[in-house]
Amino acid sequence: MLKPAIVSLGILTFMNTWNEFLWPIIITTKKEKLTVTALLRSIGDVSMNGNYGVLLAAATLSALPIMVIYLIFHNQMINGILEGSGKE
């Protein structure tokens, strides 16, 4: 009964950590230590010359891990949502 809740919490924690933006920009000074979203910002700053294809490709690739994690564990999330809604 606890498994769907733990899986849901894990997915949401992973998404929050993956999409962290402000804190890494404030703390880190090296590009190697930035998160993906903060690195996308730096790519966007450099490519203001109209090369948005690279920026959109990088944004798409950065969303893939979250989508894969969700697709692997979506049954547990759905079961966790449905468990509390049924009548007995």
Tab-separated table of C-alpha atoms in Angstrom:
chain	number	residue	atom	x	y	z
A	1	MET	CA	0.000	0.000	0.000
A	2	LEU	CA	2.943	2.326	0.579
A	3	LYS	CA	4.747	1.551	-2.681
A	4	PRO	CA	2.714	3.915	-4.948
A	5	ALA	CA	3.171	6.794	-2.507
A	6	ILE	CA	6.928	6.254	-2.352
A	7	VAL	CA	7.163	6.007	-6.143
A	8	SER	CA	5.138	9.219	-6.547
A	9	LEU	CA	7.309	11.019	-4.019
A	10	GLY	CA	10.444	9.761	-5.759
A	11	ILE	CA	9.261	10.959	-9.167
A	12	LEU	CA	8.287	14.389	-7.851
A	13	THR	CA	11.588	14.740	-5.964
A	14	PHE	CA	13.544	13.747	-9.073
A	15	MET	CA	11.621	16.284	-11.183
A	16	ASN	CA	12.204	19.023	-8.618
A	17	THR	CA	15.925	18.293	-8.431
A	18	TRP	CA	16.273	17.965	-12.213
A	19	ASN	CA	14.553	21.303	-12.840
A	20	GLU	CA	16.382	23.246	-10.129
A	21	PHE	CA	17.311	26.611	-11.603
A	22	LEU	CA	17.983	29.509	-9.259
A	23	TRP	CA	20.069	27.862	-6.541
A	24	PRO	CA	22.770	26.409	-8.864
A	25	ILE	CA	23.127	29.756	-10.657
A	26	ILE	CA	23.676	31.533	-7.340
A	27	ILE	CA	26.068	28.974	-5.842
A	28	THR	CA	28.207	27.613	-8.665
A	29	THR	CA	30.777	29.453	-10.687
A	30	LYS	CA	31.825	26.591	-12.988
A	31	LYS	CA	29.718	25.537	-15.968
A	32	GLU	CA	30.515	21.873	-15.309
A	33	LYS	CA	28.562	21.944	-12.047
A	34	LEU	CA	25.367	23.590	-13.319
A	35	THR	CA	22.086	21.722	-13.590
A	36	VAL	CA	20.535	21.097	-16.973
A	37	THR	CA	18.072	23.988	-16.820
A	38	ALA	CA	20.740	26.442	-15.696
A	39	LEU	CA	22.977	25.217	-18.508
A	40	LEU	CA	20.139	25.771	-20.982
A	41	ARG	CA	19.988	29.366	-19.812
A	42	SER	CA	23.677	29.823	-20.544
A	43	ILE	CA	23.218	28.251	-23.995
A	44	GLY	CA	20.351	30.670	-24.619
A	45	ASP	CA	22.524	33.621	-23.622
A	46	VAL	CA	25.243	32.626	-26.069
A	47	SER	CA	22.941	31.742	-28.950
A	48	MET	CA	20.996	34.989	-29.169
A	49	ASN	CA	22.213	35.252	-32.753
A	50	GLY	CA	19.141	33.334	-33.954
A	51	ASN	CA	20.374	29.758	-33.469
A	52	TYR	CA	17.289	28.575	-31.611
A	53	GLY	CA	17.434	25.080	-33.109
A	54	VAL	CA	20.271	24.121	-30.769
A	55	LEU	CA	18.421	25.563	-27.786
A	56	LEU	CA	15.192	23.706	-28.614
A	57	ALA	CA	17.069	20.443	-29.211
A	58	ALA	CA	18.821	20.780	-25.852
A	59	ALA	CA	15.521	21.555	-24.108
A	60	THR	CA	13.929	18.474	-25.679
A	61	LEU	CA	16.836	16.276	-24.607
A	62	SER	CA	16.677	17.680	-21.089
A	63	ALA	CA	13.017	16.649	-20.798
A	64	LEU	CA	13.668	13.053	-21.879
A	65	PRO	CA	14.903	11.680	-18.505
A	66	ILE	CA	11.782	12.937	-16.724
A	67	MET	CA	9.566	11.391	-19.383
A	68	VAL	CA	11.398	8.054	-19.196
A	69	ILE	CA	11.144	7.935	-15.393
A	70	TYR	CA	7.444	8.722	-15.584
A	71	LEU	CA	6.795	6.096	-18.274
A	72	ILE	CA	8.541	3.449	-16.192
A	73	PHE	CA	6.607	4.211	-13.009
A	74	HIS	CA	3.278	5.600	-14.272
A	75	ASN	CA	1.321	2.469	-13.276
A	76	GLN	CA	2.383	2.882	-9.639
A	77	MET	CA	1.391	6.557	-9.718
A	78	ILE	CA	-2.044	5.768	-11.142
A	79	ASN	CA	-2.543	3.001	-8.585
A	80	GLY	CA	-1.595	5.385	-5.797
A	81	ILE	CA	-4.140	7.920	-6.976
A	82	LEU	CA	-6.896	5.329	-7.419
A	83	GLU	CA	-6.237	3.583	-4.094
A	84	GLY	CA	-7.613	6.418	-2.040
A	85	SER	CA	-10.595	7.117	-4.248
A	86	GLY	CA	-12.391	3.782	-4.231
A	87	LYS	CA	-15.291	2.746	-2.036
A	88	GLU	CA	-15.133	-0.510	-0.172
